mmCIF file of C-alpha atoms in Angstrom:
data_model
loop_
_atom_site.group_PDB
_atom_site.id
_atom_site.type_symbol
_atom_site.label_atom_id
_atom_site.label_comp_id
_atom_site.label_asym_id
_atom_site.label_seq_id
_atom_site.Cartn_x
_atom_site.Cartn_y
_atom_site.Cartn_z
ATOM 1 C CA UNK A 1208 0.000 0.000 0.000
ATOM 2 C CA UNK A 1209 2.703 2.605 1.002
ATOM 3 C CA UNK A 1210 4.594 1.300 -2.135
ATOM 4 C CA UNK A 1211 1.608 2.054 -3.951
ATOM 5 C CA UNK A 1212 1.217 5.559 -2.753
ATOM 6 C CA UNK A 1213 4.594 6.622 -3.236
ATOM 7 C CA UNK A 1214 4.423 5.587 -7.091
ATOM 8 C CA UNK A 1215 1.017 7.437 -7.422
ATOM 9 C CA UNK A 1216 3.165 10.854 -5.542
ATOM 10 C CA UNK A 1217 5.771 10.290 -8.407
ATOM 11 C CA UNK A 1218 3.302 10.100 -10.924
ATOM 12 C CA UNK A 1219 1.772 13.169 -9.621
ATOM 13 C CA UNK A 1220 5.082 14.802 -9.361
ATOM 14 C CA UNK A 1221 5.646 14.445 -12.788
ATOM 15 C CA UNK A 1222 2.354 15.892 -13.940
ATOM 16 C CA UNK A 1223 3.094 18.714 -12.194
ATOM 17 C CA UNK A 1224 6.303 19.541 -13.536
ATOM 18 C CA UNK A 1225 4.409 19.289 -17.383
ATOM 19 C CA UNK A 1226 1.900 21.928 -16.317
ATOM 20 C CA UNK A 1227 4.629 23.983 -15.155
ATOM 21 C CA UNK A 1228 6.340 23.058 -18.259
ATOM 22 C CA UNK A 1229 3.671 24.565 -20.144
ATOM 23 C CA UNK A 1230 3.216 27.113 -17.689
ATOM 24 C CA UNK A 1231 0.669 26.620 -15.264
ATOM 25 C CA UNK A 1232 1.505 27.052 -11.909
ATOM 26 C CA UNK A 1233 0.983 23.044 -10.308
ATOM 27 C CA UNK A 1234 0.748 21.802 -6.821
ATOM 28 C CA UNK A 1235 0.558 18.365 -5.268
ATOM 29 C CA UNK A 1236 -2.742 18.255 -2.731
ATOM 30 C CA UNK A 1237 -1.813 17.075 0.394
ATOM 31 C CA UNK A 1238 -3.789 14.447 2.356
ATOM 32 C CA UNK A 1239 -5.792 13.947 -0.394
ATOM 33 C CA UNK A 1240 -7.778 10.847 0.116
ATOM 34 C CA UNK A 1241 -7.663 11.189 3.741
ATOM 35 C CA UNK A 1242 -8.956 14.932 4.210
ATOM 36 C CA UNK A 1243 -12.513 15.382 5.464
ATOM 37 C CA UNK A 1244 -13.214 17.663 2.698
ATOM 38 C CA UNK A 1245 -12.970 16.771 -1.101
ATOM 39 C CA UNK A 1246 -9.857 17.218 -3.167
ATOM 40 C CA UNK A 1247 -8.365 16.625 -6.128
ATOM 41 C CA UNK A 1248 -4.342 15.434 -6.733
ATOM 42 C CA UNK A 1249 -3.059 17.816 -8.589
ATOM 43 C CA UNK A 1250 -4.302 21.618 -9.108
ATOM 44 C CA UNK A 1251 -2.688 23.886 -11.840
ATOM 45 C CA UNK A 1252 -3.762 27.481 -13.014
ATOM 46 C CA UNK A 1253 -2.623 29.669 -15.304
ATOM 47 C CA UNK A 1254 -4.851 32.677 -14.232
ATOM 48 C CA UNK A 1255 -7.322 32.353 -16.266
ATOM 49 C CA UNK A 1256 -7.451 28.246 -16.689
ATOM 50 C CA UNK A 1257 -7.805 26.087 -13.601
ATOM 51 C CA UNK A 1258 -7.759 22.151 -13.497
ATOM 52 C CA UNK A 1259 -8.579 20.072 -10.905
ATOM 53 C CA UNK A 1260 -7.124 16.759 -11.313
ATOM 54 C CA UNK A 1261 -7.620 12.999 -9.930
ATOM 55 C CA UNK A 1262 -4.892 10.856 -10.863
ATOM 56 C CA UNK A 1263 -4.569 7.586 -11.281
ATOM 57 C CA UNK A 1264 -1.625 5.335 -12.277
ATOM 58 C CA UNK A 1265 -0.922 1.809 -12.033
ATOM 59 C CA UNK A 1266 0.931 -0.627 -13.954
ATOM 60 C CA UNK A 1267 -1.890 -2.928 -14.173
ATOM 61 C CA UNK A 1268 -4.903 -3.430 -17.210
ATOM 62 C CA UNK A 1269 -7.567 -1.037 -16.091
ATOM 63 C CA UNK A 1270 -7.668 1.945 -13.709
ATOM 64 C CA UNK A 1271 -10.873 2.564 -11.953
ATOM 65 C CA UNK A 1272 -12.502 5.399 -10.028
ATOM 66 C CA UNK A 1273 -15.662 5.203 -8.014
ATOM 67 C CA UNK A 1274 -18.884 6.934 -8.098
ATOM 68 C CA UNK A 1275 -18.384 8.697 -4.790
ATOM 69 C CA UNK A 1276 -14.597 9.305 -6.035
ATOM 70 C CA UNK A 1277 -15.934 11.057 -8.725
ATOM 71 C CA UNK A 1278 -18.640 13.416 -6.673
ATOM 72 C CA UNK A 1279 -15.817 14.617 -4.808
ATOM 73 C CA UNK A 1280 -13.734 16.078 -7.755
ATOM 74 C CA UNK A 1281 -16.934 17.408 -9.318
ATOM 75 C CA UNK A 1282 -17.812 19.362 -5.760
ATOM 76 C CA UNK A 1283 -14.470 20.169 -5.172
ATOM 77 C CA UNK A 1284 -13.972 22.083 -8.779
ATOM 78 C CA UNK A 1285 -16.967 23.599 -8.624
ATOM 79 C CA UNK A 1286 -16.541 25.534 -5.707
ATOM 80 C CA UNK A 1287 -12.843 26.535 -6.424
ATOM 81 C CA UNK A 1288 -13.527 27.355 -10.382
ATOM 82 C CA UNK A 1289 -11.227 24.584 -11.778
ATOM 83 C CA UNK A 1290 -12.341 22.343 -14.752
ATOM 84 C CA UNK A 1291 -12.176 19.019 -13.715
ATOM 85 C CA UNK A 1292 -10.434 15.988 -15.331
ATOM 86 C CA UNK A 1293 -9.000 12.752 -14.435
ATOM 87 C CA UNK A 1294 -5.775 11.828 -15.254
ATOM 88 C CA UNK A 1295 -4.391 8.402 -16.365
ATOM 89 C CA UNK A 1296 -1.163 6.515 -16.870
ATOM 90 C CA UNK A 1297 -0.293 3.169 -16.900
ATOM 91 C CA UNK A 1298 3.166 2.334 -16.086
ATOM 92 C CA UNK A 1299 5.566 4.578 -18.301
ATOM 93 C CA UNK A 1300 3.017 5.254 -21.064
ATOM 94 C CA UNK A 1301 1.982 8.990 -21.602
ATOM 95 C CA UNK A 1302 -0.523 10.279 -19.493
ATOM 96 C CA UNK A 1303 -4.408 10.276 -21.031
ATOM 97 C CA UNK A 1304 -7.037 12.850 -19.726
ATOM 98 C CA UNK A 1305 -10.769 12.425 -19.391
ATOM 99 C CA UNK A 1306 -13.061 15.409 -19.116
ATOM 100 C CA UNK A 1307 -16.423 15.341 -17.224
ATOM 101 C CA UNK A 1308 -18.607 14.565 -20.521
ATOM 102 C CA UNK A 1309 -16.378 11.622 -21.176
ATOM 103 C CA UNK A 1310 -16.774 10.233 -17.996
ATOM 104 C CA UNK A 1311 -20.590 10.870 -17.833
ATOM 105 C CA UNK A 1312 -21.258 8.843 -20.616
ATOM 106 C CA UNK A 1313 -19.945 5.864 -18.742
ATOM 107 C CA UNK A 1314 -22.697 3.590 -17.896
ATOM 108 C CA UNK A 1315 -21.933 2.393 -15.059
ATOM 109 C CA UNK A 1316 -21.404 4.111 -11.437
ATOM 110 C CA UNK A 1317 -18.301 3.587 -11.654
ATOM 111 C CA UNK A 1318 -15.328 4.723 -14.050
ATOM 112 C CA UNK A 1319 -13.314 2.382 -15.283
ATOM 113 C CA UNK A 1320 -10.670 3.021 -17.750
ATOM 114 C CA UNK A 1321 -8.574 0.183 -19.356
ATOM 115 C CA UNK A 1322 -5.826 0.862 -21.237
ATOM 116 C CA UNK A 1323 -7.011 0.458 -24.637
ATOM 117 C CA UNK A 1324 -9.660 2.844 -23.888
ATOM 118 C CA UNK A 1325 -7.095 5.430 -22.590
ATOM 119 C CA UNK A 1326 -5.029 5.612 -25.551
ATOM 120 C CA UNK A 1327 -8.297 5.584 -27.599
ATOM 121 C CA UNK A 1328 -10.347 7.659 -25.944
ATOM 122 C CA UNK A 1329 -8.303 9.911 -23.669
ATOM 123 C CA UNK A 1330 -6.506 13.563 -24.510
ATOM 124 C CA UNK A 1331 -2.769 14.384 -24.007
ATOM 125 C CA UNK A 1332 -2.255 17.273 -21.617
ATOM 126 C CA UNK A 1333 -1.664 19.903 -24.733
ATOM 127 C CA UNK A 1334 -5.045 19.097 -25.784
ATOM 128 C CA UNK A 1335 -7.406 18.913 -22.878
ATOM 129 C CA UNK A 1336 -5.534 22.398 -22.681
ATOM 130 C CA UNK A 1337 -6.417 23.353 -25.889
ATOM 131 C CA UNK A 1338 -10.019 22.002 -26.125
ATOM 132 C CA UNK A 1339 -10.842 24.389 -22.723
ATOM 133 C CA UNK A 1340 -8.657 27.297 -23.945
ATOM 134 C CA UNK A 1341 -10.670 27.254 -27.463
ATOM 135 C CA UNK A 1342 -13.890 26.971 -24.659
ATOM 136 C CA UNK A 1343 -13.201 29.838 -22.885
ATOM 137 C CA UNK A 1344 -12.843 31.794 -26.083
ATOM 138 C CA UNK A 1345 -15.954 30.890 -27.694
ATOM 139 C CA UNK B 186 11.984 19.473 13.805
ATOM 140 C CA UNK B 187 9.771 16.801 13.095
ATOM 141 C CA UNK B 188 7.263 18.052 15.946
ATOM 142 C CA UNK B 189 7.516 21.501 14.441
ATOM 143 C CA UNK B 190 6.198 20.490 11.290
ATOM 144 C CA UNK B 191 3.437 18.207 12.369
ATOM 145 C CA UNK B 192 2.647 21.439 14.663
ATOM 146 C CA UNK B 193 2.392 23.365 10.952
ATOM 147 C CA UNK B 194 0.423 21.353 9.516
ATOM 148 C CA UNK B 195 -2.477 20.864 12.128
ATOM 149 C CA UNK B 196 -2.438 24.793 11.947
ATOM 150 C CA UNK B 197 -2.814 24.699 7.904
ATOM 151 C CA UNK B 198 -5.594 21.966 8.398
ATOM 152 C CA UNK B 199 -7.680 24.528 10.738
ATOM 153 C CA UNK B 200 -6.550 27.064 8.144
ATOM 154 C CA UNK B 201 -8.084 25.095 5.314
ATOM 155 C CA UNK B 202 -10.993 24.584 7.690
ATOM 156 C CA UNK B 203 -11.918 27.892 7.927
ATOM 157 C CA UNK B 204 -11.809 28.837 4.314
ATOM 158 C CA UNK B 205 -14.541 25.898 3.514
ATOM 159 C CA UNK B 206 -16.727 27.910 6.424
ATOM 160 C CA UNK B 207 -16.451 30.888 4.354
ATOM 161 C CA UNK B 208 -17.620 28.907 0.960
ATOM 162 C CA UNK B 209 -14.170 28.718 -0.201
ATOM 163 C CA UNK B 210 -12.844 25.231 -1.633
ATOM 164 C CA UNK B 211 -9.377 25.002 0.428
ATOM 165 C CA UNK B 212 -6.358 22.760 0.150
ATOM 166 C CA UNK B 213 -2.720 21.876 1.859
ATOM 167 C CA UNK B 214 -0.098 21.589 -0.697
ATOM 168 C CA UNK B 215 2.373 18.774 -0.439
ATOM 169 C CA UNK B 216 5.815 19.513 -0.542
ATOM 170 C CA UNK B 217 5.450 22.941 0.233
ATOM 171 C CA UNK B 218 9.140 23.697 0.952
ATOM 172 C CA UNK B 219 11.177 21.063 -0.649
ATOM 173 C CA UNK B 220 9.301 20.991 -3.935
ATOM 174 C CA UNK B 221 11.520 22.396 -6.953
ATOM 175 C CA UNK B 222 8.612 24.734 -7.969
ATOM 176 C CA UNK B 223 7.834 28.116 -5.692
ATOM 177 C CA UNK B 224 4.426 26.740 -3.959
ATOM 178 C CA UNK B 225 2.411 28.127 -1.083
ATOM 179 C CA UNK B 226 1.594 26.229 1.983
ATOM 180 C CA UNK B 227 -2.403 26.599 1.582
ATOM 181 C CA UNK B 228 -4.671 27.690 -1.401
ATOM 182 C CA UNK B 229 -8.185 28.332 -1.672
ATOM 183 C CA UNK B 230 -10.634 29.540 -4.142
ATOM 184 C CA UNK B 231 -14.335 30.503 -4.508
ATOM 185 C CA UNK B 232 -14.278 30.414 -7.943
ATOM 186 C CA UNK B 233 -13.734 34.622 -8.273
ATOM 187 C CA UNK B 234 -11.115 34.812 -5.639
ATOM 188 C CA UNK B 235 -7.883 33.043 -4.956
ATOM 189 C CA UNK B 236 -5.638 32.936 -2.095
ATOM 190 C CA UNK B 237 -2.156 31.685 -1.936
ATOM 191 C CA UNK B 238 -1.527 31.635 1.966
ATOM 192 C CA UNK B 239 1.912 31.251 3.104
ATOM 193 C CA UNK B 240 1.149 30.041 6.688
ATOM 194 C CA UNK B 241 3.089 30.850 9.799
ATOM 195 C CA UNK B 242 2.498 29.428 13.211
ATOM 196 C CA UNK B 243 4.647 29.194 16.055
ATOM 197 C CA UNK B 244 4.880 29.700 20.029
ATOM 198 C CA UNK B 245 7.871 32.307 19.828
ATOM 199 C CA UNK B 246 7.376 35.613 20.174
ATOM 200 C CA UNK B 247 8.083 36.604 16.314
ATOM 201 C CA UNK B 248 7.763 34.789 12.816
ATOM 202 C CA UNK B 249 10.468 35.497 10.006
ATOM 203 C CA UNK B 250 10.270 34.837 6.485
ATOM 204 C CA UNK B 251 13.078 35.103 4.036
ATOM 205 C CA UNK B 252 13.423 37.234 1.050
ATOM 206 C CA UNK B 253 13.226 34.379 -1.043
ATOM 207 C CA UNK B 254 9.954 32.895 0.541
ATOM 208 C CA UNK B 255 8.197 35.831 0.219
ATOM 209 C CA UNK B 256 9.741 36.310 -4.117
ATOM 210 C CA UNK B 257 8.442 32.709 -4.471
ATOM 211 C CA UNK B 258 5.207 33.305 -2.714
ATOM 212 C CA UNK B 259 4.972 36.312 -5.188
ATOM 213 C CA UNK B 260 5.587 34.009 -8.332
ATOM 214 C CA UNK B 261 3.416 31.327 -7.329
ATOM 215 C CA UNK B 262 0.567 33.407 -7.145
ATOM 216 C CA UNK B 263 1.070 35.778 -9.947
ATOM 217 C CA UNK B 264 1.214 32.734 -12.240
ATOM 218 C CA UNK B 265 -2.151 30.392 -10.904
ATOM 219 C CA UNK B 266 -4.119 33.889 -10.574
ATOM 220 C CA UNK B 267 -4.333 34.098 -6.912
ATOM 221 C CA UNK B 268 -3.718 36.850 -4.218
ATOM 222 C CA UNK B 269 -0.802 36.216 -2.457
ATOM 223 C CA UNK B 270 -1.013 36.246 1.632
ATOM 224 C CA UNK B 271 1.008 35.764 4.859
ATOM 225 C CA UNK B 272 -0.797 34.359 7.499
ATOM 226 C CA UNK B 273 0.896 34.259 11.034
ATOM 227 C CA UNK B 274 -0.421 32.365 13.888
ATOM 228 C CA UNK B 275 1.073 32.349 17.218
ATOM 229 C CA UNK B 276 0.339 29.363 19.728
ATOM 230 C CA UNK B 277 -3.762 29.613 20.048
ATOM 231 C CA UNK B 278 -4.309 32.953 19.122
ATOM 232 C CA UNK B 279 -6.438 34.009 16.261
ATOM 233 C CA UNK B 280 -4.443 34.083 12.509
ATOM 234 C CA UNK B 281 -3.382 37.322 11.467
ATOM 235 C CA UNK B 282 -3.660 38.016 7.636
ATOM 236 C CA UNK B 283 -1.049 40.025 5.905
ATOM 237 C CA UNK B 284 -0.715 41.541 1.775
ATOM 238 C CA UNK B 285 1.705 42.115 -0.270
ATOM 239 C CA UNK B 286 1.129 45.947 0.070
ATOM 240 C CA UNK B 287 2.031 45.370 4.200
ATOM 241 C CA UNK B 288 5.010 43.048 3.788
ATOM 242 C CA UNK B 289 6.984 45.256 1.045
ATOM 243 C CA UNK B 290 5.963 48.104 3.508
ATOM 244 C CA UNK B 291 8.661 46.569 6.136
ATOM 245 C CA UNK B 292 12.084 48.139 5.362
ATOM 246 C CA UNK B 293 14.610 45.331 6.045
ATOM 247 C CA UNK B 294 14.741 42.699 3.121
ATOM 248 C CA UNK B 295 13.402 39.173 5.130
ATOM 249 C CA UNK B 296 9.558 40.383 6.849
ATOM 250 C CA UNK B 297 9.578 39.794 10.499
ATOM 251 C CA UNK B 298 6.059 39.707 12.547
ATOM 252 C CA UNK B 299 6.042 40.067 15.904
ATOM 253 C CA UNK B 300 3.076 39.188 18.386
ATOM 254 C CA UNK B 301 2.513 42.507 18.931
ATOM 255 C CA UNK B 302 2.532 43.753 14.756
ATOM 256 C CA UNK B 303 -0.025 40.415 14.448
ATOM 257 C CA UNK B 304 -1.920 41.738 16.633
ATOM 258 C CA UNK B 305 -1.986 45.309 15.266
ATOM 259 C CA UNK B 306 -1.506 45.274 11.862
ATOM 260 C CA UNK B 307 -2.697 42.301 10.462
ATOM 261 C CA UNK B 308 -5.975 41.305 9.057
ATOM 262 C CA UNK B 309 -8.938 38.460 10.377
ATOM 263 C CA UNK B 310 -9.609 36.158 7.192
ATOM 264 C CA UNK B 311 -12.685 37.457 7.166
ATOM 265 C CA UNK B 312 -11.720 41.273 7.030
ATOM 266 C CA UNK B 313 -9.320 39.940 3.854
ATOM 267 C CA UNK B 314 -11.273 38.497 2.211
ATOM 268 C CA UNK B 315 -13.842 41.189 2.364
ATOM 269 C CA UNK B 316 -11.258 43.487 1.301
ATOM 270 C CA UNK B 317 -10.538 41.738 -1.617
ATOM 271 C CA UNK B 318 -14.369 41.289 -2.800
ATOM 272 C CA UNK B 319 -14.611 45.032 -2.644
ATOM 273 C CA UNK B 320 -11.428 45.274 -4.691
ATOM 274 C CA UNK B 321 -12.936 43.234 -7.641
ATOM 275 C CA UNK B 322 -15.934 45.115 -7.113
ATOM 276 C CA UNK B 323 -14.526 48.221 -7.691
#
């Protein structure tokens, strides 16, 4: 488990050094999973974009969020302004984003993301930044 | 040292705390002082307004912050959109709020708060955070 979580804080670490990269200004949450309030991983802004981010990486098939997992990013962004998205990577592969609609359409209650569908289905970072740039414009 | 820092980060949980009480979606950021990237220790956002609270809490009689804490406080915030703050604690007193108009008031180059300046010249979270509604008002 501790293992587990230390691979997930590298993971995150690494996500935020791309949105600085492309400059956002990143942070890693702490205690999130444990605080009594909901938060995201990984929050980046660059003043006038904010994402809220729940990240998941694993080296196995599928990555999987729950229904209540999923609450918690959408009340946490709504409240702080940030467009949320969750974030996945499986082992050394690139990181794949989901936005809200995506994950809606799920049928389930759950979200469950193998890794076909992530490198189907899921944006790079550049464009989930694009696609809510262009947004934001329109 | 250890102590110290579990000490700082009960305060930044109450900190957090209080900004959810006041409708604002609050975080701790991990890391804060060994990341590579300039981060503050809380931030919070109501969707219009953004802190970025660099928290100080001790049982001394003063707090101290560098030069450089307070330039990287400056270019954290100026980058994620967010108005930077120092907040100063000392044992169970209140939290004392101060701007960036305040601290680059002091003359010598690190910004020292005494008990006695908290008390003073600092602001409750509440009065700064109707100061800065008024300011986007206006």
């Amino acid at each position: 488990m501790k293992y587990k979580k230390q691979k997930g804080s590298k993971a995150e670490r690494e996500l935020v050094e791309r949105f600085w990269d492309r400059n956002f200004a990143a942070i890693r949450v702490a205690g999130s999973g444990v605080s009594k309030y909901p938060c995201p991983d990984v929050l980046a802004s660059n003043g006038s974009l904010s994402f809220a981010v729940e990240s998941k990486s694993y080296s196995g098939d599928y990555v999987h969020l729950t229904r209540e997992q999923i609450l918690q990013l959408l009340e946490f962004s709504q409240k702080f302004g940030a467009v949320p998205v969750v974030g996945v990577r499986f082992a050394k592969d690139e990181w794949h984003f989901f936005d809200m609609a995506k994950i809606r359409s799920t049928k389930g209650e759950n979200f469950k993301v193998t890794r076909k569908i992530a490198e189907e289905d899921g944006k790079t970072l550049d464009k989930i930044i694009e696609s809510y740039r262009k947004a934001q414009e329109n």
